[in-house]
mmCIF file of C-alpha atoms in Angstrom:
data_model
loop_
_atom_site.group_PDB
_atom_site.id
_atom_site.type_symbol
_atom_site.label_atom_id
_atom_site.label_comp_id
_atom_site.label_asym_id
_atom_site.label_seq_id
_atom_site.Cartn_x
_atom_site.Cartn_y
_atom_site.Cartn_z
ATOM 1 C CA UNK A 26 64.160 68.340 135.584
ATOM 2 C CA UNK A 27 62.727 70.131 138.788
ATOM 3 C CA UNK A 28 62.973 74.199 138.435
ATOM 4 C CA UNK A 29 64.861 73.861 141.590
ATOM 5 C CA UNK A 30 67.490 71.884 140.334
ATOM 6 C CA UNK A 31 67.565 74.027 136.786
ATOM 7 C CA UNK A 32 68.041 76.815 138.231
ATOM 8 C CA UNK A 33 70.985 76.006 140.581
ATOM 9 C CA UNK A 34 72.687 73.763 137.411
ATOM 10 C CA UNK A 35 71.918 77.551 135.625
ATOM 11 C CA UNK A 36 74.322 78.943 138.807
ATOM 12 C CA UNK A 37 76.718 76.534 138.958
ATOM 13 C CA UNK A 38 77.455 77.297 135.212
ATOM 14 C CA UNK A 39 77.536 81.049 135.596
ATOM 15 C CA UNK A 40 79.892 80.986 138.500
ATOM 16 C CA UNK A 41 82.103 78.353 136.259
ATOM 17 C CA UNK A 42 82.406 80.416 133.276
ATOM 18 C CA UNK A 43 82.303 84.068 135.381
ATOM 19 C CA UNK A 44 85.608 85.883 134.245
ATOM 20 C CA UNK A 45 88.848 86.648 136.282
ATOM 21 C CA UNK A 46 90.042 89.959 136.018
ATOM 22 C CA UNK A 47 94.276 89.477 136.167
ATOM 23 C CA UNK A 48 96.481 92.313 136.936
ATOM 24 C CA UNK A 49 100.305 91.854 136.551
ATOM 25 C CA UNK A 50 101.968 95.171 138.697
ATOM 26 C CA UNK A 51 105.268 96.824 139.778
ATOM 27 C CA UNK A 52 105.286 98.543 143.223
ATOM 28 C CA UNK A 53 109.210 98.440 143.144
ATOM 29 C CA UNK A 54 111.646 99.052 140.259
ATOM 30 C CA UNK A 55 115.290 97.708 139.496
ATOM 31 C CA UNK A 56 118.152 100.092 138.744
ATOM 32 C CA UNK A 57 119.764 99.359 135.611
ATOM 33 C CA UNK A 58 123.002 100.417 136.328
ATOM 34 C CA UNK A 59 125.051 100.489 139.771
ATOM 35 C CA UNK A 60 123.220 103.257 141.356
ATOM 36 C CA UNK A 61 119.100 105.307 141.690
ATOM 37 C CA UNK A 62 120.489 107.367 138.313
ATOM 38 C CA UNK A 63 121.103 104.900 136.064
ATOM 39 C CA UNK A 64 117.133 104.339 134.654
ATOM 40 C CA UNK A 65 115.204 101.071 135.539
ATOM 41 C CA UNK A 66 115.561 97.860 133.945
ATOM 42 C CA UNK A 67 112.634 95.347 135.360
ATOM 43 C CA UNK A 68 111.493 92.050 133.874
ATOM 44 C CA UNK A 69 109.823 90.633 136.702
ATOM 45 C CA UNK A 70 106.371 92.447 138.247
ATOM 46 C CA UNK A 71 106.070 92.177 141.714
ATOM 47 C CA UNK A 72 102.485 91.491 141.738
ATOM 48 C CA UNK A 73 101.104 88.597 138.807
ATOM 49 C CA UNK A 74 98.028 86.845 139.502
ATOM 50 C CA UNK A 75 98.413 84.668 136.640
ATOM 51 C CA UNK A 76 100.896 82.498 138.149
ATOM 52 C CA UNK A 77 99.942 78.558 138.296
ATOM 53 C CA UNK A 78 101.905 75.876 140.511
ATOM 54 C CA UNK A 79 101.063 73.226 137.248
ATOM 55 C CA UNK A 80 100.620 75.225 134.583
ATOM 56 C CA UNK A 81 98.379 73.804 131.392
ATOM 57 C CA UNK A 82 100.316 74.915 127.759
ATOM 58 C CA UNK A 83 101.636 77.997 127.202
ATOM 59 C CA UNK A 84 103.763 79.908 129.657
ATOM 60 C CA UNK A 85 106.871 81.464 131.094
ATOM 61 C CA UNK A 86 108.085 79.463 134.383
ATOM 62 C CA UNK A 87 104.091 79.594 135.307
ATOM 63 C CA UNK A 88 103.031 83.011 134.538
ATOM 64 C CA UNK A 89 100.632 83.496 131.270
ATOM 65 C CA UNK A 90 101.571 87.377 131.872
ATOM 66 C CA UNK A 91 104.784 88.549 131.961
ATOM 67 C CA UNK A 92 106.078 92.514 131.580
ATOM 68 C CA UNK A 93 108.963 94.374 130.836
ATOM 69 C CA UNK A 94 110.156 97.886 132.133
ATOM 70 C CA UNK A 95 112.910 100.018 130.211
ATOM 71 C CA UNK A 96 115.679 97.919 127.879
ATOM 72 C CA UNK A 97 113.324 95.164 125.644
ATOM 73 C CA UNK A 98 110.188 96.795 126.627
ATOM 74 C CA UNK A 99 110.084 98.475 122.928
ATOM 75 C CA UNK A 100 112.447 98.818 119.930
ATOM 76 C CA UNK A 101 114.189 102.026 121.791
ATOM 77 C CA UNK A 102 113.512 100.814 125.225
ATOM 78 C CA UNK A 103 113.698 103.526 127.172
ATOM 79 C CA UNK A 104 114.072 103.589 130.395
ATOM 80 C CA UNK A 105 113.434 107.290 132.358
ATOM 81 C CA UNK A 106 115.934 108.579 135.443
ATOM 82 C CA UNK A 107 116.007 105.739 137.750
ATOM 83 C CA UNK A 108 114.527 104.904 141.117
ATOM 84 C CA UNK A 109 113.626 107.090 143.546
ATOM 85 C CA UNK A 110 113.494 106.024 147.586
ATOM 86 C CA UNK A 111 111.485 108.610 148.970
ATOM 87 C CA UNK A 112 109.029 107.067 151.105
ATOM 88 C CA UNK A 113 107.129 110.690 152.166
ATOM 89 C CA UNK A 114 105.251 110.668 148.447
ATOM 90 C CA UNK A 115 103.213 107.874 146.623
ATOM 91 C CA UNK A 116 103.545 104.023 147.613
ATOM 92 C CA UNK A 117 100.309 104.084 148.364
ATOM 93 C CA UNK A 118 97.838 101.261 148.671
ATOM 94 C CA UNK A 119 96.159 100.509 145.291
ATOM 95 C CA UNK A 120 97.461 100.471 141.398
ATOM 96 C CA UNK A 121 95.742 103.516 139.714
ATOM 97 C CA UNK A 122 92.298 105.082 141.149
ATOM 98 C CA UNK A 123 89.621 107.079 139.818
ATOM 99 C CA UNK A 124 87.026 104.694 141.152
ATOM 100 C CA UNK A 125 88.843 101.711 139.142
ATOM 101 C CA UNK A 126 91.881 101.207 141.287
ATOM 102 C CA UNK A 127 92.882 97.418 142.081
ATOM 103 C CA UNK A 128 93.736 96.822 145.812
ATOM 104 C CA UNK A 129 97.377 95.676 145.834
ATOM 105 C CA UNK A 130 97.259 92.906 148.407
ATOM 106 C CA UNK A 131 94.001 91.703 146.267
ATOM 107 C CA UNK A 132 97.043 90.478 143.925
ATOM 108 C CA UNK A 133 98.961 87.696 144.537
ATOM 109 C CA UNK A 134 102.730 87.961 143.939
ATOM 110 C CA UNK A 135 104.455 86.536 141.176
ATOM 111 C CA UNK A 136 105.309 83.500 142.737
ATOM 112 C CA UNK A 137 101.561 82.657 143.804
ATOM 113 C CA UNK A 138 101.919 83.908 147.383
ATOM 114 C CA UNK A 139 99.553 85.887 148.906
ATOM 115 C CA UNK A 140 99.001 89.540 148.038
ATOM 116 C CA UNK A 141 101.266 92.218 150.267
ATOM 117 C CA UNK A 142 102.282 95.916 150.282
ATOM 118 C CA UNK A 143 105.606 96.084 149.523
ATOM 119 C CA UNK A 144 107.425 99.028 150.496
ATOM 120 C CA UNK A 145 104.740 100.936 151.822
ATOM 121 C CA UNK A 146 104.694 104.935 151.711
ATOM 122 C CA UNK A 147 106.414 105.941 155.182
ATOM 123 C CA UNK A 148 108.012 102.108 155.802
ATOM 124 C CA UNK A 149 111.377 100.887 154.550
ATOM 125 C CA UNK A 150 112.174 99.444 150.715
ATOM 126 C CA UNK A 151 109.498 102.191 148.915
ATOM 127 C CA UNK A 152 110.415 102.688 145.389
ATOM 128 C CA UNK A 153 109.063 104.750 142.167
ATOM 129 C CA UNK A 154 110.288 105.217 139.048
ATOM 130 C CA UNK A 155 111.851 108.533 138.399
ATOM 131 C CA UNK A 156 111.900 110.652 135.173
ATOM 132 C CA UNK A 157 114.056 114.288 134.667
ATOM 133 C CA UNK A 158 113.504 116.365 131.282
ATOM 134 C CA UNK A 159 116.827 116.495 129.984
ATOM 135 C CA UNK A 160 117.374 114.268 126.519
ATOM 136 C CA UNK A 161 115.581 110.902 127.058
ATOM 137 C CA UNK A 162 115.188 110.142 130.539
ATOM 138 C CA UNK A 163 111.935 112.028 130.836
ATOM 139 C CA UNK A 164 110.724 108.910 128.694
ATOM 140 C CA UNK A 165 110.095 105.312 129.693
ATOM 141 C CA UNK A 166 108.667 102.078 128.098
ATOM 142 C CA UNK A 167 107.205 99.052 129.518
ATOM 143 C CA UNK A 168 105.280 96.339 128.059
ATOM 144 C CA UNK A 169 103.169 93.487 128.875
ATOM 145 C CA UNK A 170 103.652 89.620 126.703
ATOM 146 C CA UNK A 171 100.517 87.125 126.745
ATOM 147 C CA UNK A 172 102.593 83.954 127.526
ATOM 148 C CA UNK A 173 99.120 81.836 126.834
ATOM 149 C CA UNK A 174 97.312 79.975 124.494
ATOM 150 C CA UNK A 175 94.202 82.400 125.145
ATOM 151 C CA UNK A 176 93.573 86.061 123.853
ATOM 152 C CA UNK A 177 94.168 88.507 126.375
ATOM 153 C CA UNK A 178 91.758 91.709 126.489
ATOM 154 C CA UNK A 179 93.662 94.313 127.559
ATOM 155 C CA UNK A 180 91.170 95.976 129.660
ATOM 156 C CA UNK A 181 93.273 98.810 131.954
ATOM 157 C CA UNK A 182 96.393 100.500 132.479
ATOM 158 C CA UNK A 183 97.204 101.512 136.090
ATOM 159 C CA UNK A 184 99.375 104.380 137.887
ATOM 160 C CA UNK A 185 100.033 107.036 139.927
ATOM 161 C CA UNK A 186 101.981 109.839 138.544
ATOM 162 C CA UNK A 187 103.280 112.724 140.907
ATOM 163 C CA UNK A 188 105.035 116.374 139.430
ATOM 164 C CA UNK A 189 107.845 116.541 142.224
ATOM 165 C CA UNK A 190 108.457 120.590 142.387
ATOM 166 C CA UNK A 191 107.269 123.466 140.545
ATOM 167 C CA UNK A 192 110.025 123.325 137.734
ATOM 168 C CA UNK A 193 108.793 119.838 136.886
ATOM 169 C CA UNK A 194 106.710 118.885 133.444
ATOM 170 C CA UNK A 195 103.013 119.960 133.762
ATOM 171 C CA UNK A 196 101.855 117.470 131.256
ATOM 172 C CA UNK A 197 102.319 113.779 131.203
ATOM 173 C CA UNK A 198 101.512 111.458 128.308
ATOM 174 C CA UNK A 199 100.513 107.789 127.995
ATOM 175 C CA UNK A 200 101.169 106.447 124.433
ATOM 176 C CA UNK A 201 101.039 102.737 122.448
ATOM 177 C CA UNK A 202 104.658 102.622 120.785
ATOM 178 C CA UNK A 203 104.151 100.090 117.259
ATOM 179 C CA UNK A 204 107.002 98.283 115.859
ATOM 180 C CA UNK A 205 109.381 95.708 116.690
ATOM 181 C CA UNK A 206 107.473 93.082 118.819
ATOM 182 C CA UNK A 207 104.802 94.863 119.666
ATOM 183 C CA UNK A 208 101.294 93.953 118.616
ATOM 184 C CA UNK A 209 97.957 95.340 120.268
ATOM 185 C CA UNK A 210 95.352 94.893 118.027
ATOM 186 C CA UNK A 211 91.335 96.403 117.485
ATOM 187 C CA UNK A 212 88.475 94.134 118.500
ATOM 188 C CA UNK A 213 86.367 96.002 115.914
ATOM 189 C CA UNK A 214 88.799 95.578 112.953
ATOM 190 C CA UNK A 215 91.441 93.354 113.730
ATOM 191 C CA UNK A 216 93.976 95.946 112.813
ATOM 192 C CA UNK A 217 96.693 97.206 114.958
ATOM 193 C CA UNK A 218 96.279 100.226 117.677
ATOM 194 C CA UNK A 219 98.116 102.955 115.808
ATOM 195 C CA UNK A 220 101.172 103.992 116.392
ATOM 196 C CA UNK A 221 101.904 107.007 118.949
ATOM 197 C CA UNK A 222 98.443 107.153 119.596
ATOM 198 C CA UNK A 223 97.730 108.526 123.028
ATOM 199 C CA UNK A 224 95.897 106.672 125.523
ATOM 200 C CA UNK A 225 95.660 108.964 128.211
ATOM 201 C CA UNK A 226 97.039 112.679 128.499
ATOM 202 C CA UNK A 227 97.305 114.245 132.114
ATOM 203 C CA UNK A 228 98.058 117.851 133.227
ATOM 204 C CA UNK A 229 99.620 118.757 136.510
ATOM 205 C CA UNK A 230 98.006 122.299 137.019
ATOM 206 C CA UNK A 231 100.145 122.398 140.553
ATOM 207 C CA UNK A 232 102.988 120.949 141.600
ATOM 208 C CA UNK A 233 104.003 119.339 143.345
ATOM 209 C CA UNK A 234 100.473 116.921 142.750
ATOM 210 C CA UNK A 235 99.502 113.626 142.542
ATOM 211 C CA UNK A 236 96.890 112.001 140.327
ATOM 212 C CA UNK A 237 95.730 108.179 140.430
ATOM 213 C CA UNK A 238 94.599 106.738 136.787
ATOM 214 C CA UNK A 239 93.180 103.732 135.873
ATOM 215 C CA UNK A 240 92.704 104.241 132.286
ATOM 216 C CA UNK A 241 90.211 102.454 130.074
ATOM 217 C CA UNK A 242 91.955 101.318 126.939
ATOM 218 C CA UNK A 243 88.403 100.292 125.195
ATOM 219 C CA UNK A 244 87.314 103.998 126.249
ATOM 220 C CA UNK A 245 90.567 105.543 124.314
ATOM 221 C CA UNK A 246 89.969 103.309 121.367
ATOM 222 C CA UNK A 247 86.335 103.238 121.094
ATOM 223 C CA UNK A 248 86.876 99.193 120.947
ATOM 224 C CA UNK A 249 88.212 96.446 122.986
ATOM 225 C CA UNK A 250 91.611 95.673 122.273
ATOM 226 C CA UNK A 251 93.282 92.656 122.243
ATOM 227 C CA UNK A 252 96.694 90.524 122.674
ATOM 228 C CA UNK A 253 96.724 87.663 120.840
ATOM 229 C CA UNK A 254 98.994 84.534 122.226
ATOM 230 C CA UNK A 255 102.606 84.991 122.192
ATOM 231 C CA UNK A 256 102.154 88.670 121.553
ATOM 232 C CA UNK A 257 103.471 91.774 123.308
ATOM 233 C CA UNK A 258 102.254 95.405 123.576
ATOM 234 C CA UNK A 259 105.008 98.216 124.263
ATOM 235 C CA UNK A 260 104.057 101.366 125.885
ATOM 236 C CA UNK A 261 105.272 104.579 126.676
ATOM 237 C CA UNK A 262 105.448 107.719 129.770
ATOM 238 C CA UNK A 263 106.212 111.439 127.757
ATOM 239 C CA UNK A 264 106.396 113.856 130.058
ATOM 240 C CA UNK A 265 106.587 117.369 128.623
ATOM 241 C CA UNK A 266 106.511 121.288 129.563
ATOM 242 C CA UNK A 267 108.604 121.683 132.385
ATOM 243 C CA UNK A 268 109.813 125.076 133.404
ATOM 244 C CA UNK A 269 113.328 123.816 133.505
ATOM 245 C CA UNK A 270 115.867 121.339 132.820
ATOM 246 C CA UNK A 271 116.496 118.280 135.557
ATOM 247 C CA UNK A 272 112.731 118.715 137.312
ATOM 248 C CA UNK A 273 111.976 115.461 138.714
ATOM 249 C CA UNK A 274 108.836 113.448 138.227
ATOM 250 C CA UNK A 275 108.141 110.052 139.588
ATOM 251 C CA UNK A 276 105.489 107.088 138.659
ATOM 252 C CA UNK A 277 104.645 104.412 140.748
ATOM 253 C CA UNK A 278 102.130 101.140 141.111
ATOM 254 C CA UNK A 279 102.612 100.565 137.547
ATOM 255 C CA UNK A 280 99.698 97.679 136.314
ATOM 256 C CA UNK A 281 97.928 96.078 133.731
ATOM 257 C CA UNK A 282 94.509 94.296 134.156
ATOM 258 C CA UNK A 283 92.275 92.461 132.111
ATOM 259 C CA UNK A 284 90.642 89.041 130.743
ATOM 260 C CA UNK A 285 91.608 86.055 128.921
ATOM 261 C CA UNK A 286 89.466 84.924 125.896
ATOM 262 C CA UNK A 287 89.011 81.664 124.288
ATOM 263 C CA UNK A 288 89.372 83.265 120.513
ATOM 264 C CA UNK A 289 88.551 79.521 118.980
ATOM 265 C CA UNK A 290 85.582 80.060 120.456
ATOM 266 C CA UNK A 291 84.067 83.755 119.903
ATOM 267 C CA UNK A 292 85.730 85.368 122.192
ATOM 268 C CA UNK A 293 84.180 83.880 125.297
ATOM 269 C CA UNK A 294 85.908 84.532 128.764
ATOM 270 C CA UNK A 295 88.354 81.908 130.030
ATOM 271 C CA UNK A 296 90.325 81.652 132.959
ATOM 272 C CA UNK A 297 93.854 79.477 132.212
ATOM 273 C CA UNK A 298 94.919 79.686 135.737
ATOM 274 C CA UNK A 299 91.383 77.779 137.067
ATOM 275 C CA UNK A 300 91.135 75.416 133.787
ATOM 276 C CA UNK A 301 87.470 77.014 132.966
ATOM 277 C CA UNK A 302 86.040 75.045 130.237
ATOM 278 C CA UNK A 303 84.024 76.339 127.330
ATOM 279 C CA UNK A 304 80.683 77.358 128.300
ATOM 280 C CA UNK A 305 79.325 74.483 125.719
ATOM 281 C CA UNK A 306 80.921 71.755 127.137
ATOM 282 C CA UNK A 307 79.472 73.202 130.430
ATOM 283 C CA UNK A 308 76.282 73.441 129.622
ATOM 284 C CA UNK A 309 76.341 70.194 128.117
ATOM 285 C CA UNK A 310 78.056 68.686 131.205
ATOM 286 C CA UNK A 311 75.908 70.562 133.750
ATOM 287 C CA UNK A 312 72.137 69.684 132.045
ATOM 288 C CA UNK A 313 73.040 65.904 131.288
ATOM 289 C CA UNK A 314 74.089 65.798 134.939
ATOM 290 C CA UNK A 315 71.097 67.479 135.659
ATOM 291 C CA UNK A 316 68.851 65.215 133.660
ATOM 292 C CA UNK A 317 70.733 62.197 135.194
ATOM 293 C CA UNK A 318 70.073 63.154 139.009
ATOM 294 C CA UNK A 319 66.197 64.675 137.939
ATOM 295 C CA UNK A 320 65.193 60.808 136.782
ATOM 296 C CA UNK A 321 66.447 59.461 139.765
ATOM 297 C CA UNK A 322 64.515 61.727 141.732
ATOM 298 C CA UNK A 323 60.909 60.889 139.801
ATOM 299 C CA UNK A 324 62.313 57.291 140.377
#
């Protein structure tokens, strides 16, 4: 086979087997109850790159990722204050920061559309969710489901968290909740992430602040972790140490992000939404093509 053609069969087969990183995001939250104080119930992410117009074995209605905010999001399913409408404070442009944020209009929506800003901070229809420290609405759960046939590596949890006044909580914490459905388990050991363990812990030393995470599971854990298919992974906001009862809080572009895996076939990235095959049969496809086209050639 000419080096020329090698090497660009070599290409062909890295860009067909290169991983997609998929994000599945809320930049607006659903009351659930009549009114913005009666917590937030939301099954359906605004943002879901894993949607696919003819979808290929598992899925819900096309989406191999699907998440859950408040009620069925864990066994206790909480579900914080509510929404806030303020459009003067976060709404901004990206899910999470600290160098790792994911452009929001980089995501398409969940029904395959192209990527926008909804809500935007100082437009009309902004939205965060809203937490007060009085019994349990300064907690709330949310979870993420692999709908697929593939692993899913759980690679980042996104968000912007803002203390609203100076009586708010100083301290917010980002914890895996165990039990029930939930199911987020070690690369390293195959065991489960234990329970309550804290992912990320964040202290407002002013308020009111903001602060942009994009928080590396596999850096919390000291291993990749992983949802198998048909599995779910329930997690949990804690904010703590406010001066007084009733201080508001607020969270907003709430995301997960990460790869699918082919686990029949160590672990190698796979893309269910673009059909990637296994980087064997690629190979094998790409060089016997390659082989085919190189004789002609010397013919």
């Amino acid at each position: 086979m000419p080096p020329h053609f090698l090497a660009l069969v070599l290409a062909l087969l890295a860009s067909s087997i290169s991983a997609q990183v998929h994000v599945i995001g809320w930049q607006t939250f659903e009351n659930a109850g009549a009114n913005n104080n009666s917590g937030i119930s939301d099954n359906s992410p605004d943002s879901n790159s894993t949607f696919d117009l003819t979808p290929i074995g598992s899925n819900s209605n096309g989406l191999y990722l699907t998440g859950i905010i408040g009620p069925g999001a864990s066994v206790q399913g909480r579900f914080g204050f509510g929404q806030n409408a303020n459009n003067s404070f976060l709404n901004g442009p990206d899910f999470g920061g600290g160098g790792n944020g994911i452009n929001i209009i980089d995501v398409s929506l969940a029904d395959g559309s192209p990527g926008v800003r909804i809500g935007p901070q100082g437009g009309s229809g902004t939205s965060s969710w809203k937490f007060r420290t009085n019994g349990s609405q300064e907690f709330g759960d949310f979870s993420i489901t692999n709908e697929s046939d593939f692993a899913f590596r759980l690679e980042r949890i996104h968000y912007d968290a803002r203390a609203g006044n100076a009586n708010s909580a100083l301290d917010l914490d980002l914890i895996y909740l165990a039990g029930g459905t939930s199911n987020l388990v070690r690369a390293d050991n195959g065991n489960e992430v234990a329970d309550l363990s804290v992912i990320s812990d964040i202290n407002f030393a002013s308020q009111p602040s903001t602060q942009s995470i994009s928080e590396s599971l596999a850096a919390a854990y000291g291993t990749a972790v992983r949802l198998e298919p048909g599995e779910t992974a329930s997690f949990r906001f804690r904010w703590t140490n406010s001066t007084t009862d009733f201080a508001e809080s607020q969270i907003d572009n709430l995301a997960f992000s990460g790869t699918f895996q082919d686990q029949n076939n160590g672990f190698v990235t796979i893309d269910p939404v673009s059909f990637i095959p296994e980087p064997s049969g690629a190979l094998m496809t790409f060089l016997g093509l390659g082989l085919l086209i190189g004789r002609r050639m010397r013919k």
